[in-house]
PDB file of C-alpha atoms in Angstrom:
ATOM      1  CA  UNK J  55     -64.713  91.937-311.183  1.00  0.00           C
ATOM      2  CA  UNK J  56     -61.695  93.127-309.275  1.00  0.00           C
ATOM      3  CA  UNK J  57     -62.189  94.465-305.735  1.00  0.00           C
ATOM      4  CA  UNK J  58     -60.702  97.856-304.889  1.00  0.00           C
ATOM      5  CA  UNK J  59     -60.581  98.914-301.250  1.00  0.00           C
ATOM      6  CA  UNK J  60     -59.565 102.332-300.008  1.00  0.00           C
ATOM      7  CA  UNK J  61     -58.672 103.411-296.508  1.00  0.00           C
ATOM      8  CA  UNK J  62     -59.423 105.316-294.453  1.00  0.00           C
ATOM      9  CA  UNK J  63     -62.976 106.094-295.594  1.00  0.00           C
ATOM     10  CA  UNK J  64     -62.898 109.496-293.898  1.00  0.00           C
ATOM     11  CA  UNK J  65     -60.048 111.746-292.844  1.00  0.00           C
ATOM     12  CA  UNK J  66     -60.090 115.134-291.119  1.00  0.00           C
ATOM     13  CA  UNK J  67     -56.865 117.120-291.067  1.00  0.00           C
ATOM     14  CA  UNK J  68     -55.668 120.453-289.803  1.00  0.00           C
ATOM     15  CA  UNK J  69     -54.240 122.642-292.553  1.00  0.00           C
ATOM     16  CA  UNK J  70     -50.534 121.951-292.932  1.00  0.00           C
ATOM     17  CA  UNK J  71     -50.718 118.306-291.858  1.00  0.00           C
ATOM     18  CA  UNK J  72     -49.563 115.349-293.941  1.00  0.00           C
ATOM     19  CA  UNK J  73     -51.582 112.255-294.820  1.00  0.00           C
ATOM     20  CA  UNK J  74     -51.343 108.866-296.521  1.00  0.00           C
ATOM     21  CA  UNK J  75     -54.246 107.283-298.379  1.00  0.00           C
ATOM     22  CA  UNK J  76     -54.155 103.606-299.263  1.00  0.00           C
ATOM     23  CA  UNK J  77     -55.640 101.564-302.123  1.00  0.00           C
ATOM     24  CA  UNK J  78     -55.620  97.742-302.121  1.00  0.00           C
ATOM     25  CA  UNK J  79     -56.734  95.700-305.100  1.00  0.00           C
ATOM     26  CA  UNK J  80     -57.533  92.021-305.387  1.00  0.00           C
ATOM     27  CA  UNK J  81     -56.001  91.083-308.748  1.00  0.00           C
ATOM     28  CA  UNK J  82     -53.203  92.125-311.073  1.00  0.00           C
ATOM     29  CA  UNK J  83     -53.649  95.454-312.817  1.00  0.00           C
ATOM     30  CA  UNK J  84     -52.005  97.184-315.756  1.00  0.00           C
ATOM     31  CA  UNK J  85     -53.314 100.652-315.018  1.00  0.00           C
ATOM     32  CA  UNK J  86     -53.911 102.535-311.810  1.00  0.00           C
ATOM     33  CA  UNK J  87     -55.126 106.084-311.557  1.00  0.00           C
ATOM     34  CA  UNK J  88     -55.728 108.423-308.618  1.00  0.00           C
ATOM     35  CA  UNK J  89     -58.426 111.056-308.900  1.00  0.00           C
ATOM     36  CA  UNK J  90     -59.613 113.947-306.766  1.00  0.00           C
ATOM     37  CA  UNK J  91     -63.327 114.670-306.880  1.00  0.00           C
ATOM     38  CA  UNK J  92     -63.773 118.270-305.824  1.00  0.00           C
ATOM     39  CA  UNK J  93     -66.877 119.631-304.067  1.00  0.00           C
ATOM     40  CA  UNK J  94     -68.353 120.540-307.485  1.00  0.00           C
ATOM     41  CA  UNK J  95     -68.197 116.891-308.553  1.00  0.00           C
ATOM     42  CA  UNK J  96     -65.372 117.146-311.058  1.00  0.00           C
ATOM     43  CA  UNK J  97     -62.980 114.195-311.295  1.00  0.00           C
ATOM     44  CA  UNK J  98     -59.464 115.532-311.609  1.00  0.00           C
ATOM     45  CA  UNK J  99     -56.584 113.319-312.686  1.00  0.00           C
ATOM     46  CA  UNK J 100     -53.819 113.209-310.108  1.00  0.00           C
ATOM     47  CA  UNK J 101     -51.630 110.297-311.173  1.00  0.00           C
ATOM     48  CA  UNK J 102     -51.442 107.567-313.769  1.00  0.00           C
ATOM     49  CA  UNK J 103     -49.226 105.117-311.917  1.00  0.00           C
ATOM     50  CA  UNK J 104     -49.389 101.382-312.757  1.00  0.00           C
ATOM     51  CA  UNK J 105     -46.096 100.934-310.899  1.00  0.00           C
ATOM     52  CA  UNK J 106     -43.317 102.929-309.281  1.00  0.00           C
ATOM     53  CA  UNK J 107     -43.332 106.366-307.689  1.00  0.00           C
ATOM     54  CA  UNK J 108     -44.329 109.761-309.037  1.00  0.00           C
ATOM     55  CA  UNK J 109     -44.398 113.225-307.527  1.00  0.00           C
ATOM     56  CA  UNK J 110     -46.341 116.333-308.454  1.00  0.00           C
ATOM     57  CA  UNK J 111     -45.846 119.255-306.104  1.00  0.00           C
ATOM     58  CA  UNK J 112     -47.197 118.417-302.656  1.00  0.00           C
ATOM     59  CA  UNK J 113     -48.625 115.117-303.893  1.00  0.00           C
ATOM     60  CA  UNK J 114     -46.818 111.880-304.544  1.00  0.00           C
ATOM     61  CA  UNK J 115     -47.916 108.324-305.221  1.00  0.00           C
ATOM     62  CA  UNK J 116     -46.377 104.885-305.077  1.00  0.00           C
ATOM     63  CA  UNK J 117     -47.738 101.683-306.571  1.00  0.00           C
ATOM     64  CA  UNK J 118     -46.335  98.267-305.665  1.00  0.00           C
ATOM     65  CA  UNK J 119     -48.117  96.159-308.253  1.00  0.00           C
ATOM     66  CA  UNK J 120     -46.639  92.852-307.069  1.00  0.00           C
ATOM     67  CA  UNK J 121     -48.133  93.436-303.607  1.00  0.00           C
ATOM     68  CA  UNK J 122     -51.354  94.896-305.002  1.00  0.00           C
ATOM     69  CA  UNK J 123     -51.467  98.273-303.332  1.00  0.00           C
ATOM     70  CA  UNK J 124     -50.931 101.944-304.001  1.00  0.00           C
ATOM     71  CA  UNK J 125     -50.377 104.895-301.673  1.00  0.00           C
ATOM     72  CA  UNK J 126     -51.164 108.566-302.175  1.00  0.00           C
ATOM     73  CA  UNK J 127     -49.247 111.038-300.021  1.00  0.00           C
ATOM     74  CA  UNK J 128     -50.475 114.565-299.419  1.00  0.00           C
ATOM     75  CA  UNK J 129     -48.057 116.899-297.677  1.00  0.00           C
ATOM     76  CA  UNK J 130     -48.728 120.330-296.148  1.00  0.00           C
ATOM     77  CA  UNK J 131     -52.448 119.941-296.798  1.00  0.00           C
ATOM     78  CA  UNK J 132     -54.542 122.955-297.808  1.00  0.00           C
ATOM     79  CA  UNK J 133     -58.289 123.556-297.600  1.00  0.00           C
ATOM     80  CA  UNK J 134     -58.466 123.196-301.393  1.00  0.00           C
ATOM     81  CA  UNK J 135     -57.349 119.569-300.982  1.00  0.00           C
ATOM     82  CA  UNK J 136     -60.747 118.749-299.478  1.00  0.00           C
ATOM     83  CA  UNK J 137     -62.912 116.358-301.441  1.00  0.00           C
ATOM     84  CA  UNK J 138     -62.997 112.664-302.224  1.00  0.00           C
ATOM     85  CA  UNK J 139     -59.949 110.784-303.467  1.00  0.00           C
ATOM     86  CA  UNK J 140     -60.555 107.774-305.677  1.00  0.00           C
ATOM     87  CA  UNK J 141     -58.259 105.020-306.760  1.00  0.00           C
ATOM     88  CA  UNK J 142     -59.254 103.234-309.986  1.00  0.00           C
ATOM     89  CA  UNK J 143     -57.676 100.229-311.668  1.00  0.00           C
ATOM     90  CA  UNK J 144     -57.736  98.454-315.011  1.00  0.00           C
ATOM     91  CA  UNK J 145     -57.719  94.703-314.587  1.00  0.00           C
ATOM     92  CA  UNK J 146     -55.057  92.836-316.576  1.00  0.00           C
ATOM     93  CA  UNK J 147     -56.868  89.519-316.824  1.00  0.00           C
ATOM     94  CA  UNK J 148     -59.996  90.631-318.655  1.00  0.00           C
ATOM     95  CA  UNK J 149     -58.221  92.676-321.291  1.00  0.00           C
ATOM     96  CA  UNK J 150     -60.931  95.297-320.966  1.00  0.00           C
ATOM     97  CA  UNK J 151     -60.000  98.949-320.662  1.00  0.00           C
ATOM     98  CA  UNK J 152     -62.640 100.122-318.215  1.00  0.00           C
ATOM     99  CA  UNK J 153     -61.695 101.279-314.728  1.00  0.00           C
ATOM    100  CA  UNK J 154     -62.912  99.770-311.467  1.00  0.00           C
ATOM    101  CA  UNK J 155     -63.209 102.392-308.753  1.00  0.00           C
ATOM    102  CA  UNK J 156     -62.732 102.141-305.032  1.00  0.00           C
ATOM    103  CA  UNK J 157     -65.263 103.690-302.660  1.00  0.00           C
ATOM    104  CA  UNK J 158     -63.022 106.662-302.000  1.00  0.00           C
ATOM    105  CA  UNK J 159     -61.462 108.505-299.079  1.00  0.00           C
ATOM    106  CA  UNK J 160     -63.299 111.671-298.053  1.00  0.00           C
ATOM    107  CA  UNK J 161     -60.752 114.268-296.935  1.00  0.00           C
ATOM    108  CA  UNK J 162     -61.709 117.388-295.017  1.00  0.00           C
ATOM    109  CA  UNK J 163     -58.976 119.956-294.348  1.00  0.00           C
ATOM    110  CA  UNK J 164     -59.791 122.419-291.586  1.00  0.00           C
ATOM    111  CA  UNK J 165     -58.189 125.897-291.530  1.00  0.00           C
TER     112      UNK J 165
ATOM    113  CA  UNK P 101     -59.834 121.347-317.852  1.00  0.00           C
ATOM    114  CA  UNK P 102     -59.561 117.724-319.029  1.00  0.00           C
ATOM    115  CA  UNK P 103     -60.526 118.483-322.634  1.00  0.00           C
ATOM    116  CA  UNK P 104     -63.604 116.234-322.394  1.00  0.00           C
ATOM    117  CA  UNK P 105     -66.891 118.113-322.702  1.00  0.00           C
ATOM    118  CA  UNK P 106     -70.341 116.995-321.631  1.00  0.00           C
ATOM    119  CA  UNK P 107     -73.761 118.538-322.093  1.00  0.00           C
ATOM    120  CA  UNK P 108     -76.013 119.346-320.438  1.00  0.00           C
ATOM    121  CA  UNK P 109     -74.555 120.012-316.971  1.00  0.00           C
ATOM    122  CA  UNK P 110     -77.873 119.446-315.253  1.00  0.00           C
ATOM    123  CA  UNK P 111     -81.044 117.685-316.317  1.00  0.00           C
ATOM    124  CA  UNK P 112     -84.308 117.403-314.414  1.00  0.00           C
ATOM    125  CA  UNK P 113     -86.994 115.167-315.836  1.00  0.00           C
ATOM    126  CA  UNK P 114     -89.940 113.023-314.807  1.00  0.00           C
ATOM    127  CA  UNK P 115     -90.245 109.280-314.411  1.00  0.00           C
ATOM    128  CA  UNK P 116     -90.979 107.463-317.654  1.00  0.00           C
ATOM    129  CA  UNK P 117     -89.231 110.051-319.808  1.00  0.00           C
ATOM    130  CA  UNK P 118     -86.243 109.663-322.129  1.00  0.00           C
ATOM    131  CA  UNK P 119     -83.094 111.816-322.156  1.00  0.00           C
ATOM    132  CA  UNK P 120     -79.894 112.035-324.187  1.00  0.00           C
ATOM    133  CA  UNK P 121     -76.531 112.935-322.716  1.00  0.00           C
ATOM    134  CA  UNK P 122     -73.760 114.097-325.003  1.00  0.00           C
ATOM    135  CA  UNK P 123     -69.982 113.803-324.762  1.00  0.00           C
ATOM    136  CA  UNK P 124     -67.078 115.035-326.882  1.00  0.00           C
ATOM    137  CA  UNK P 125     -63.744 113.318-326.182  1.00  0.00           C
ATOM    138  CA  UNK P 126     -60.335 114.941-326.035  1.00  0.00           C
ATOM    139  CA  UNK P 127     -58.858 115.730-329.401  1.00  0.00           C
ATOM    140  CA  UNK P 128     -57.299 112.575-330.846  1.00  0.00           C
ATOM    141  CA  UNK P 129     -58.813 110.117-328.351  1.00  0.00           C
ATOM    142  CA  UNK P 130     -60.679 107.252-330.006  1.00  0.00           C
ATOM    143  CA  UNK P 131     -62.091 105.607-326.867  1.00  0.00           C
ATOM    144  CA  UNK P 132     -65.087 106.929-324.985  1.00  0.00           C
ATOM    145  CA  UNK P 133     -66.371 105.477-321.716  1.00  0.00           C
ATOM    146  CA  UNK P 134     -69.565 106.163-319.785  1.00  0.00           C
ATOM    147  CA  UNK P 135     -69.732 105.847-315.986  1.00  0.00           C
ATOM    148  CA  UNK P 136     -72.542 106.357-313.504  1.00  0.00           C
ATOM    149  CA  UNK P 137     -71.976 107.704-310.001  1.00  0.00           C
ATOM    150  CA  UNK P 138     -74.811 107.142-307.547  1.00  0.00           C
ATOM    151  CA  UNK P 139     -74.870 107.332-303.768  1.00  0.00           C
ATOM    152  CA  UNK P 140     -75.570 103.632-303.262  1.00  0.00           C
ATOM    153  CA  UNK P 141     -73.508 102.104-306.124  1.00  0.00           C
ATOM    154  CA  UNK P 142     -70.500 104.407-306.269  1.00  0.00           C
ATOM    155  CA  UNK P 143     -68.731 104.940-309.598  1.00  0.00           C
ATOM    156  CA  UNK P 144     -69.619 102.184-312.062  1.00  0.00           C
ATOM    157  CA  UNK P 145     -68.627 101.546-315.642  1.00  0.00           C
ATOM    158  CA  UNK P 146     -71.493 101.434-318.121  1.00  0.00           C
ATOM    159  CA  UNK P 147     -70.108 101.060-321.653  1.00  0.00           C
ATOM    160  CA  UNK P 148     -67.091 101.758-323.864  1.00  0.00           C
ATOM    161  CA  UNK P 149     -66.842 102.702-327.531  1.00  0.00           C
ATOM    162  CA  UNK P 150     -63.720 102.688-329.638  1.00  0.00           C
ATOM    163  CA  UNK P 151     -63.711 104.491-332.977  1.00  0.00           C
ATOM    164  CA  UNK P 152     -67.435 104.017-333.422  1.00  0.00           C
ATOM    165  CA  UNK P 153     -67.667 100.396-332.294  1.00  0.00           C
ATOM    166  CA  UNK P 154     -68.919  99.072-328.978  1.00  0.00           C
ATOM    167  CA  UNK P 155     -65.891  97.629-327.163  1.00  0.00           C
ATOM    168  CA  UNK P 156     -67.046  96.656-323.661  1.00  0.00           C
ATOM    169  CA  UNK P 157     -70.179  96.623-321.558  1.00  0.00           C
ATOM    170  CA  UNK P 158     -70.475  96.947-317.819  1.00  0.00           C
ATOM    171  CA  UNK P 159     -73.513  97.265-315.591  1.00  0.00           C
ATOM    172  CA  UNK P 160     -75.646  99.005-318.186  1.00  0.00           C
ATOM    173  CA  UNK P 161     -79.387  98.539-317.985  1.00  0.00           C
ATOM    174  CA  UNK P 162     -81.347  97.457-321.078  1.00  0.00           C
ATOM    175  CA  UNK P 163     -83.217 100.786-320.904  1.00  0.00           C
ATOM    176  CA  UNK P 164     -79.903 102.544-321.549  1.00  0.00           C
ATOM    177  CA  UNK P 165     -78.066 102.639-324.869  1.00  0.00           C
ATOM    178  CA  UNK P 166     -75.162 104.527-326.348  1.00  0.00           C
ATOM    179  CA  UNK P 167     -73.444 105.191-329.637  1.00  0.00           C
ATOM    180  CA  UNK P 168     -70.337 106.881-330.960  1.00  0.00           C
ATOM    181  CA  UNK P 169     -70.584 108.903-334.132  1.00  0.00           C
ATOM    182  CA  UNK P 170     -68.042 109.309-336.980  1.00  0.00           C
ATOM    183  CA  UNK P 171     -66.815 112.596-335.478  1.00  0.00           C
ATOM    184  CA  UNK P 172     -66.144 110.527-332.278  1.00  0.00           C
ATOM    185  CA  UNK P 173     -68.647 112.290-330.061  1.00  0.00           C
ATOM    186  CA  UNK P 174     -70.860 109.939-328.082  1.00  0.00           C
ATOM    187  CA  UNK P 175     -74.399 109.971-326.789  1.00  0.00           C
ATOM    188  CA  UNK P 176     -75.908 108.040-323.905  1.00  0.00           C
ATOM    189  CA  UNK P 177     -79.660 107.500-324.158  1.00  0.00           C
ATOM    190  CA  UNK P 178     -81.635 106.765-321.017  1.00  0.00           C
ATOM    191  CA  UNK P 179     -85.272 105.751-321.419  1.00  0.00           C
ATOM    192  CA  UNK P 180     -88.249 104.842-319.211  1.00  0.00           C
ATOM    193  CA  UNK P 181     -86.500 106.719-316.455  1.00  0.00           C
ATOM    194  CA  UNK P 182     -86.975 105.699-312.835  1.00  0.00           C
ATOM    195  CA  UNK P 183     -86.213 107.559-309.624  1.00  0.00           C
ATOM    196  CA  UNK P 184     -83.205 105.296-309.090  1.00  0.00           C
ATOM    197  CA  UNK P 185     -81.597 106.529-312.301  1.00  0.00           C
ATOM    198  CA  UNK P 186     -80.880 109.868-310.636  1.00  0.00           C
ATOM    199  CA  UNK P 187     -77.088 110.104-310.617  1.00  0.00           C
ATOM    200  CA  UNK P 188     -74.046 111.870-311.958  1.00  0.00           C
ATOM    201  CA  UNK P 189     -73.135 110.511-315.394  1.00  0.00           C
ATOM    202  CA  UNK P 190     -69.543 110.870-316.505  1.00  0.00           C
ATOM    203  CA  UNK P 191     -67.959 110.465-319.869  1.00  0.00           C
ATOM    204  CA  UNK P 192     -64.241 109.732-320.122  1.00  0.00           C
ATOM    205  CA  UNK P 193     -61.874 109.376-323.039  1.00  0.00           C
ATOM    206  CA  UNK P 194     -58.492 107.780-323.540  1.00  0.00           C
ATOM    207  CA  UNK P 195     -55.842 107.516-326.202  1.00  0.00           C
ATOM    208  CA  UNK P 196     -52.862 105.262-326.733  1.00  0.00           C
ATOM    209  CA  UNK P 197     -51.734 105.295-323.092  1.00  0.00           C
ATOM    210  CA  UNK P 198     -55.142 104.164-321.738  1.00  0.00           C
ATOM    211  CA  UNK P 199     -55.061 106.961-319.148  1.00  0.00           C
ATOM    212  CA  UNK P 200     -58.666 108.108-318.832  1.00  0.00           C
ATOM    213  CA  UNK P 201     -59.702 111.746-318.611  1.00  0.00           C
ATOM    214  CA  UNK P 202     -63.140 112.613-317.299  1.00  0.00           C
ATOM    215  CA  UNK P 203     -65.612 115.249-318.347  1.00  0.00           C
ATOM    216  CA  UNK P 204     -67.421 117.468-315.829  1.00  0.00           C
ATOM    217  CA  UNK P 205     -70.426 115.148-315.714  1.00  0.00           C
ATOM    218  CA  UNK P 206     -74.169 115.505-316.228  1.00  0.00           C
ATOM    219  CA  UNK P 207     -76.253 115.547-313.068  1.00  0.00           C
ATOM    220  CA  UNK P 208     -79.563 113.814-313.787  1.00  0.00           C
ATOM    221  CA  UNK P 209     -82.479 114.211-311.416  1.00  0.00           C
ATOM    222  CA  UNK P 210     -85.589 112.121-312.028  1.00  0.00           C
ATOM    223  CA  UNK P 211     -88.684 113.332-310.168  1.00  0.00           C
TER     224      UNK P 211
END
């Protein structure tokens, strides 16, 4: 299957700082989603972004499908942003609809 | 709240036993997916159903099976449980856009 790599694996920020999380994938995709897994284990949809740029409050994301990467920007981070951020993709070639997940970026925001 | 419900939230059982996890998709979604999240394997796709029919299979063990009923809810059956089956099991659903929404998960502990 497709390989999905996320970096950095761990990130510690002071409250108020900005950060960029990266997702690289090894094949063409027709769906890319970013999720936040909170400390209670819930997977929360952040963005559905197969290409282009989207913004939602302090979060924004950009996917450059032709270069096989996506970026998630978090500005003015808050302690509630802590958790694990996952990128997940749907591979074009197979025609299947399931998502392949990266290994995640664990974000800790310190007050 | 994603609109996807899963029961039970937690399940503790012994090796060799059989359990059933239940999922109700978002209203109007015909596709249901099951994923397993374990510490060593990360988030992995197990199986997909679309409108009652099996659509795709991932890394699902032969001891595991699933079905989707006419009212579109789905059940994942896990039998002959082993310690290594302890994990968080997620159900997700999607509609016409293929964006997947995840339920809160069932945390299975096999002792």
